[in-house]
mmCIF file of C-alpha atoms in Angstrom:
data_model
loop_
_atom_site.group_PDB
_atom_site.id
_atom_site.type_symbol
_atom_site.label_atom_id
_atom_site.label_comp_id
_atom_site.label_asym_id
_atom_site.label_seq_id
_atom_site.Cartn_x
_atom_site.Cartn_y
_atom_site.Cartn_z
ATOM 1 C CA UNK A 1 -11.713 9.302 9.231
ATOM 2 C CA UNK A 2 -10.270 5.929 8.814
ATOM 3 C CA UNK A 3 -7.133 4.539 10.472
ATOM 4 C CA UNK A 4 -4.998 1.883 11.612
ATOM 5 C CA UNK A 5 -2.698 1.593 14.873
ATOM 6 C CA UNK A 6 -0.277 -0.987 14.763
ATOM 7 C CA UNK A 7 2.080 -2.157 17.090
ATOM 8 C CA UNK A 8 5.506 -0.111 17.162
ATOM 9 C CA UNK A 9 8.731 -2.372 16.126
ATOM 10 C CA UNK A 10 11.142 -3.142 15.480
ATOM 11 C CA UNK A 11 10.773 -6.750 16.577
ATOM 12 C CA UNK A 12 13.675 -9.344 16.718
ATOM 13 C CA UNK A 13 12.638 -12.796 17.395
ATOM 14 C CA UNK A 14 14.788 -16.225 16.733
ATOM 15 C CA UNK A 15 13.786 -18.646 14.657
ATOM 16 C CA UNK A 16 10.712 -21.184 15.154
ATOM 17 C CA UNK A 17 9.624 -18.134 17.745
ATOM 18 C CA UNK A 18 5.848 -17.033 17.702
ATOM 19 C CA UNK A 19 4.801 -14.113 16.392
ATOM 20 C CA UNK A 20 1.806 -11.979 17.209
ATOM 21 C CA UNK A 21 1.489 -7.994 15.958
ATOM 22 C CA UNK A 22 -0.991 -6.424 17.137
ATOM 23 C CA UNK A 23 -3.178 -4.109 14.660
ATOM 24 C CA UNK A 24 -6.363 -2.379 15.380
ATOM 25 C CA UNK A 25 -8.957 0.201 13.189
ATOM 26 C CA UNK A 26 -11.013 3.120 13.337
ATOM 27 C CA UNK A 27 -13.267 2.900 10.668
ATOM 28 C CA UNK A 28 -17.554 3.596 10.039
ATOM 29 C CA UNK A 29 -19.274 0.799 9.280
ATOM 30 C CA UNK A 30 -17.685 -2.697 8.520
ATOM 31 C CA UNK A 31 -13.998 -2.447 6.449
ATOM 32 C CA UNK A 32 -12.270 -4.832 4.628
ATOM 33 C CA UNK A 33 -8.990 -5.887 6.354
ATOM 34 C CA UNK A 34 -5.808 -7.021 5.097
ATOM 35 C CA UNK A 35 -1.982 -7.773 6.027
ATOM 36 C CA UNK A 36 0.492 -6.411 3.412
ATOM 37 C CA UNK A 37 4.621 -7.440 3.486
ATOM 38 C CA UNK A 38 6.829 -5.479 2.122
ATOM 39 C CA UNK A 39 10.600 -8.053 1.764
ATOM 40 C CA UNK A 40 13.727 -5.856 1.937
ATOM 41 C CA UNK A 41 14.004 -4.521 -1.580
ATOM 42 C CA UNK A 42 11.012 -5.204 -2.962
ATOM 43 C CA UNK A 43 7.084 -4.170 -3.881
ATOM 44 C CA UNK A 44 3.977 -4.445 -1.023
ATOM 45 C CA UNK A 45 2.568 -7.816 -1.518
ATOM 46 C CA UNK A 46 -0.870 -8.778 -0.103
ATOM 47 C CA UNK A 47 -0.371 -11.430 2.792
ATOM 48 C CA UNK A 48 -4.092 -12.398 3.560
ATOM 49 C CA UNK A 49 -6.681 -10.417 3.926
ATOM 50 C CA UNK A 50 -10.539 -10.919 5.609
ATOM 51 C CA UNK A 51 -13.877 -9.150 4.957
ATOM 52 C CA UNK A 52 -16.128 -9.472 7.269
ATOM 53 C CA UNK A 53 -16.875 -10.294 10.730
ATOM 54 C CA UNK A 54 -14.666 -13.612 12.254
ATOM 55 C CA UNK A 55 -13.532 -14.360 9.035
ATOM 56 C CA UNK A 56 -10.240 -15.671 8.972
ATOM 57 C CA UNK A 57 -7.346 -14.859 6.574
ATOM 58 C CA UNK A 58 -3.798 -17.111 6.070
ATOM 59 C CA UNK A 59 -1.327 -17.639 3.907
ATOM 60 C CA UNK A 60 1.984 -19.097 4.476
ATOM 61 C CA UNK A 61 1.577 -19.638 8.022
ATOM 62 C CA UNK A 62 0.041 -16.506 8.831
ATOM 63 C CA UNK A 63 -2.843 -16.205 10.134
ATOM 64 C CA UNK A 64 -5.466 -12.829 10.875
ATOM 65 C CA UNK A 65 -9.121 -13.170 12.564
ATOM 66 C CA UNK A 66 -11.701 -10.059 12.057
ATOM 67 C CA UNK A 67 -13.249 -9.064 15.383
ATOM 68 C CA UNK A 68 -15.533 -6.651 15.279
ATOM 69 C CA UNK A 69 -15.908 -6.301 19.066
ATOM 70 C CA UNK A 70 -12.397 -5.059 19.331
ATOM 71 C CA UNK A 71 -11.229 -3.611 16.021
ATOM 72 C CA UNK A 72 -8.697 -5.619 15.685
ATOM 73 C CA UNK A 73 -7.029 -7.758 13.079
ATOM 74 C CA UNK A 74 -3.790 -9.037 14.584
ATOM 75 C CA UNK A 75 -1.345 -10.826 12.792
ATOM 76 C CA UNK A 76 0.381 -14.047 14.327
ATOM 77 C CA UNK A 77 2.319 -17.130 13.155
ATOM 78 C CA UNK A 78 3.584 -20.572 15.227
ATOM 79 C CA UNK A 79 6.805 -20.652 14.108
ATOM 80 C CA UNK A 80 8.945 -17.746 12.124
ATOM 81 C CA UNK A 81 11.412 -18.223 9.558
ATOM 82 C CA UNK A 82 14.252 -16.403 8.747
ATOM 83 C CA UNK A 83 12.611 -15.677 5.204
ATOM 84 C CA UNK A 84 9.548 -14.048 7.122
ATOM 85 C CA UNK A 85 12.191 -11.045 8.041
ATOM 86 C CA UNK A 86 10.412 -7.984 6.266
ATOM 87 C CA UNK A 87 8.138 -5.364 7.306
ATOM 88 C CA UNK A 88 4.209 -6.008 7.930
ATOM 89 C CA UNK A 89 1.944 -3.280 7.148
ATOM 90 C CA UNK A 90 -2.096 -3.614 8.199
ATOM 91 C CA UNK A 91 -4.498 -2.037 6.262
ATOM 92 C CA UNK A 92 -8.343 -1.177 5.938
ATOM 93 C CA UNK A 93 -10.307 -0.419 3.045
ATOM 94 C CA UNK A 94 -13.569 1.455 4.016
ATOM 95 C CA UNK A 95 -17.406 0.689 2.771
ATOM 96 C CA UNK A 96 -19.023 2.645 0.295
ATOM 97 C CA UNK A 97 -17.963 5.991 -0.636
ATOM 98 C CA UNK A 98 -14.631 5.389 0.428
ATOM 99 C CA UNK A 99 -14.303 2.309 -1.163
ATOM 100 C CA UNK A 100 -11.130 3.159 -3.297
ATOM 101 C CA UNK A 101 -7.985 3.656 -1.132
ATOM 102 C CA UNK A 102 -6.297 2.016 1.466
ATOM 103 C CA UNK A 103 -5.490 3.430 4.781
ATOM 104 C CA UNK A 104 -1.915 1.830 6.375
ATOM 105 C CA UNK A 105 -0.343 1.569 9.632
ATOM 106 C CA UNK A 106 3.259 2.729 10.082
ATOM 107 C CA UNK A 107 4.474 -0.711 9.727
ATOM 108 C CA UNK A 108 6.427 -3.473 11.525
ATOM 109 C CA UNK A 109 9.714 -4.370 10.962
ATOM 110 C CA UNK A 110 10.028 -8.202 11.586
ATOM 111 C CA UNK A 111 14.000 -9.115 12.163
ATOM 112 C CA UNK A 112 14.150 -13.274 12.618
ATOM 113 C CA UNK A 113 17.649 -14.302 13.233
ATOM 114 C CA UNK A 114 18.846 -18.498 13.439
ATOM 115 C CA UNK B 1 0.612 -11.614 -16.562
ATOM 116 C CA UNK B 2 3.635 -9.988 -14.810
ATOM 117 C CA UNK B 3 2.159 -7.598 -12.446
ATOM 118 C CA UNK B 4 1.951 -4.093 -11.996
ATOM 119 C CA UNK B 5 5.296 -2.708 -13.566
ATOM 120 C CA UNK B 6 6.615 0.940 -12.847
ATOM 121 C CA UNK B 7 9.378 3.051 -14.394
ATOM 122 C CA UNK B 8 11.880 4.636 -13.804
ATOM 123 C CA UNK B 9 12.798 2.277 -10.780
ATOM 124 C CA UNK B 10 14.897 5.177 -9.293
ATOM 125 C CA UNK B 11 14.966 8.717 -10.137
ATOM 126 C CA UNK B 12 17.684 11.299 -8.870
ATOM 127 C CA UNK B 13 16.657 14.431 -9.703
ATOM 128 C CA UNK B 14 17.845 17.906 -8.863
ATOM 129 C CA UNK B 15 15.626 20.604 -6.850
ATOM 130 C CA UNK B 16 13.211 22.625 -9.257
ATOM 131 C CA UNK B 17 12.968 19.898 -12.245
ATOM 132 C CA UNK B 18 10.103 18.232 -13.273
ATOM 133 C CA UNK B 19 9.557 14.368 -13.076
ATOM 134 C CA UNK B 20 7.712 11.901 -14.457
ATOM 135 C CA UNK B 21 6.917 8.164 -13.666
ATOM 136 C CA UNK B 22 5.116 5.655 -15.485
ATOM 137 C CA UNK B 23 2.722 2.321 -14.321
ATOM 138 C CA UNK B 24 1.350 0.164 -15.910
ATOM 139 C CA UNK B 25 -1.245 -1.753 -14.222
ATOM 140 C CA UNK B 26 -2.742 -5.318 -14.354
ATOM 141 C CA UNK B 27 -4.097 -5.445 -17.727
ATOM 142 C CA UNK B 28 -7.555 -6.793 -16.546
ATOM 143 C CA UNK B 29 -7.747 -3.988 -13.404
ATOM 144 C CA UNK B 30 -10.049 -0.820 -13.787
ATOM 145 C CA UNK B 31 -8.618 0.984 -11.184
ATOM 146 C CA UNK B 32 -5.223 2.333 -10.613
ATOM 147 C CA UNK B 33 -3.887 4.119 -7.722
ATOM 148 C CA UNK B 34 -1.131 6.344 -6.405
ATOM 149 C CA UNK B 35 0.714 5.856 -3.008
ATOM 150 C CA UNK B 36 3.320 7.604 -1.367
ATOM 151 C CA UNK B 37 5.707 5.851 0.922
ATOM 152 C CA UNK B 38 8.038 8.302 3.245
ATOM 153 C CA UNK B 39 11.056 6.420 5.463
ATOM 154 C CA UNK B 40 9.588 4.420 8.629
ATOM 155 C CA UNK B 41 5.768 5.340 7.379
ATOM 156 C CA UNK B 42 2.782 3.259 5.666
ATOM 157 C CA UNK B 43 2.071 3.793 2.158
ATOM 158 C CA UNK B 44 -0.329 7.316 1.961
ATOM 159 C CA UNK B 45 -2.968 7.611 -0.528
ATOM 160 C CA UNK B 46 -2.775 10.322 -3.197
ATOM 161 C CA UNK B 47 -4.888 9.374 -6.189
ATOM 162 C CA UNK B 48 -6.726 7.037 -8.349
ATOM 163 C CA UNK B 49 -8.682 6.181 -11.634
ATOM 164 C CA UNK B 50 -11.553 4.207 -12.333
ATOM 165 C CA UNK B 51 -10.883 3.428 -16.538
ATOM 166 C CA UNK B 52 -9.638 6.901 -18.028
ATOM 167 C CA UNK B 53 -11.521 9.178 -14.950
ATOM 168 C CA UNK B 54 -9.748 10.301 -12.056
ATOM 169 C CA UNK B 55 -12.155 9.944 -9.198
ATOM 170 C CA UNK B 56 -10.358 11.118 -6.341
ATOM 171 C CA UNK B 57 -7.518 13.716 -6.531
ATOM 172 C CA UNK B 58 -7.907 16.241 -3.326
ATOM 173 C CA UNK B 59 -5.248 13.875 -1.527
ATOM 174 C CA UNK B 60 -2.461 15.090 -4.291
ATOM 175 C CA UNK B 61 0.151 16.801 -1.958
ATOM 176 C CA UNK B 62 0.350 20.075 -4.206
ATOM 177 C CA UNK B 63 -0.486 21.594 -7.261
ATOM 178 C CA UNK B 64 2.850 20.916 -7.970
ATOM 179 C CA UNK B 65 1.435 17.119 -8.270
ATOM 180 C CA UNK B 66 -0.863 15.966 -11.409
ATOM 181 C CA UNK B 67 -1.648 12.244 -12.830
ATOM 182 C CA UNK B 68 -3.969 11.008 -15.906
ATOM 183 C CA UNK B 69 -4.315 8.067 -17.737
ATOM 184 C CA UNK B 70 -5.387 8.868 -20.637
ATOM 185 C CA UNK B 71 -6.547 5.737 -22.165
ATOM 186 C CA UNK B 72 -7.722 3.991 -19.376
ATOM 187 C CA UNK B 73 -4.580 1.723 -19.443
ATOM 188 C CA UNK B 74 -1.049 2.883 -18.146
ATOM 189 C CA UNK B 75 -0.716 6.369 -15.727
ATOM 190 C CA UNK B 76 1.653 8.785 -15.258
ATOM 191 C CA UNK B 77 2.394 11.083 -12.140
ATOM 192 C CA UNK B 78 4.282 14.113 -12.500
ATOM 193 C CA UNK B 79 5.745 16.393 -9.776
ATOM 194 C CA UNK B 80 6.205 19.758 -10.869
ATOM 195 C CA UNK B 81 9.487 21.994 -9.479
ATOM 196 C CA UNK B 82 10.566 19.659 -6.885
ATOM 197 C CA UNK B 83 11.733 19.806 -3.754
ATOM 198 C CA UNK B 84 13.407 18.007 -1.406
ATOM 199 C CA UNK B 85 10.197 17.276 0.329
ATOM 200 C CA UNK B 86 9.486 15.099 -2.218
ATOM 201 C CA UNK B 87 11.715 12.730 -1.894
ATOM 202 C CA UNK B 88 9.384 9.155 -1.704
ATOM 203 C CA UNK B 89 9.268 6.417 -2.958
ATOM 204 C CA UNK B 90 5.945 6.752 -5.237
ATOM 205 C CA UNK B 91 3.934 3.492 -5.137
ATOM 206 C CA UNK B 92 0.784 2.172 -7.959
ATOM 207 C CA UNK B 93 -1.783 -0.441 -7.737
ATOM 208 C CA UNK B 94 -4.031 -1.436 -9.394
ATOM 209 C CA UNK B 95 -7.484 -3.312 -8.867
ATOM 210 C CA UNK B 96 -10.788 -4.835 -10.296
ATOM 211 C CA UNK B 97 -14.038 -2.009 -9.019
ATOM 212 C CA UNK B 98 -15.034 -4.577 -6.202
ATOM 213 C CA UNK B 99 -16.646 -4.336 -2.378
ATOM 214 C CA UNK B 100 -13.164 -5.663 -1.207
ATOM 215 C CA UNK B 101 -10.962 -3.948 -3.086
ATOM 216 C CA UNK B 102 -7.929 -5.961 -2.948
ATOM 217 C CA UNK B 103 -4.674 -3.841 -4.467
ATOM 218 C CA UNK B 104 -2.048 -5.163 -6.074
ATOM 219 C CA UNK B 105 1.489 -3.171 -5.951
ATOM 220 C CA UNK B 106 4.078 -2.300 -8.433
ATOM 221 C CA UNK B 107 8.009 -2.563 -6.643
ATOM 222 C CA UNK B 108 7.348 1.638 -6.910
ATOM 223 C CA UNK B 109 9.580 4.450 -8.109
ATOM 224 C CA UNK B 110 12.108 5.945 -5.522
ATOM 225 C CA UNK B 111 12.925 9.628 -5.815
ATOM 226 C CA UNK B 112 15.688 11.492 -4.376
ATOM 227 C CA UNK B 113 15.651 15.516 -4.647
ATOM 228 C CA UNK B 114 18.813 16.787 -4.338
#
């Protein structure tokens, strides 16, 4: 079945640091992918997402490229913010008959401190 | 439009009662999903609707665990005799019926079995 393996936190990094995590899939066929943050006390909200092959997704400063040759859709930013502390989840939603859910990693907590 | 809403934001409920939480989903969306979130984990797919019909259901954790939306607008999710395995935070999202299948969240319902 589907899944996603993404990198293990937590990560700590100072501000105006670069960020990369690392995310990659098992999935059949071609899934759509997408970065979802979750802010300390509050809802999942989508952070970019991409749907097919070398597309790119951003928002905010983030920033997510599809490759297909490596499953992988990994996450990175030039310069962190204290306000981008909060944990990253990657997801994959499948093709088909299994177009309806989304399939998570275990998430990343992000910690950026001044 | 203000988003998926969910109620109760909290629920504290003692082993062996029943439970009940409401969503209400984008008012435009078709489909509405259930998540469950466990400490440290990724959101984990349990059910969804496409209008009033619940497509998907064999990811429900029990018996003990039934949803419907009767009118093809709000859902419910009730957990039957709980137990301190249960103890989640219970997420909903809704959608348009689309190849990417991009979710939006509600801030989700955190329950604590005693």
């Amino acid at each position: 079945g589907d899944s996603v393996t993404q990198m293990e936190g937590p990560v700590t990094l100072s501000e105006e640091a670069c960020l990369t995590i690392n995310c990659t899939y098992t999935a059949t066929g071609y899934p759509s992918l997408f970065w979802y943050v979750q802010y300390p006390g509050e809802g999942l909200q989508l952070l970019l997402k991409a749907t097919k092959a070398d597309d790119k997704g951003s928002n905010k400063g983030f920033e997510a490229t599809y490759r297909k040759e490596t499953t992988s859709f990994h996450l990175e930013k030039g310069s962190v913010q204290v306000s981008d502390s909060a944990v990253y989840f990657c997801a994959l939603s499948g093709r088909g008959g299994s177009n309806y859910k989304l399939t998570f990693g275990k998430g990343t907590l992000l910690t950026v401190n001044p | 439009d203000t988003g998926v809403s969910q109620n109760p934001r909290h629920k504290i409920t003692k082993r062996g009662q029943n439970v009940t939480f409401r969503c209400d989903p984008i008012s435009e969306h078709n489909r509405l999903y259930w998540y469950r979130q466990t400490l440290g984990q990724g959101p984990e797919f349990l059910t969804y609707f496409q209008n009033e019909a619940q497509l998907e259901k064999s990811r429900l954790l029990s018996d003990r665990f039934s949803a419907e939306r009767p009118k093809g607008s709000f859902s419910t999710l009730e957990i039957q005799r709980t137990e301190q395995g249960d103890s989640a935070m219970y997420l909903c999202a809704s959608s348009f019926r689309t190849s990417v299948n991009e979710q939006f969240f509600g801030p989700g319902t955190r329950l604590t079995v005693l």
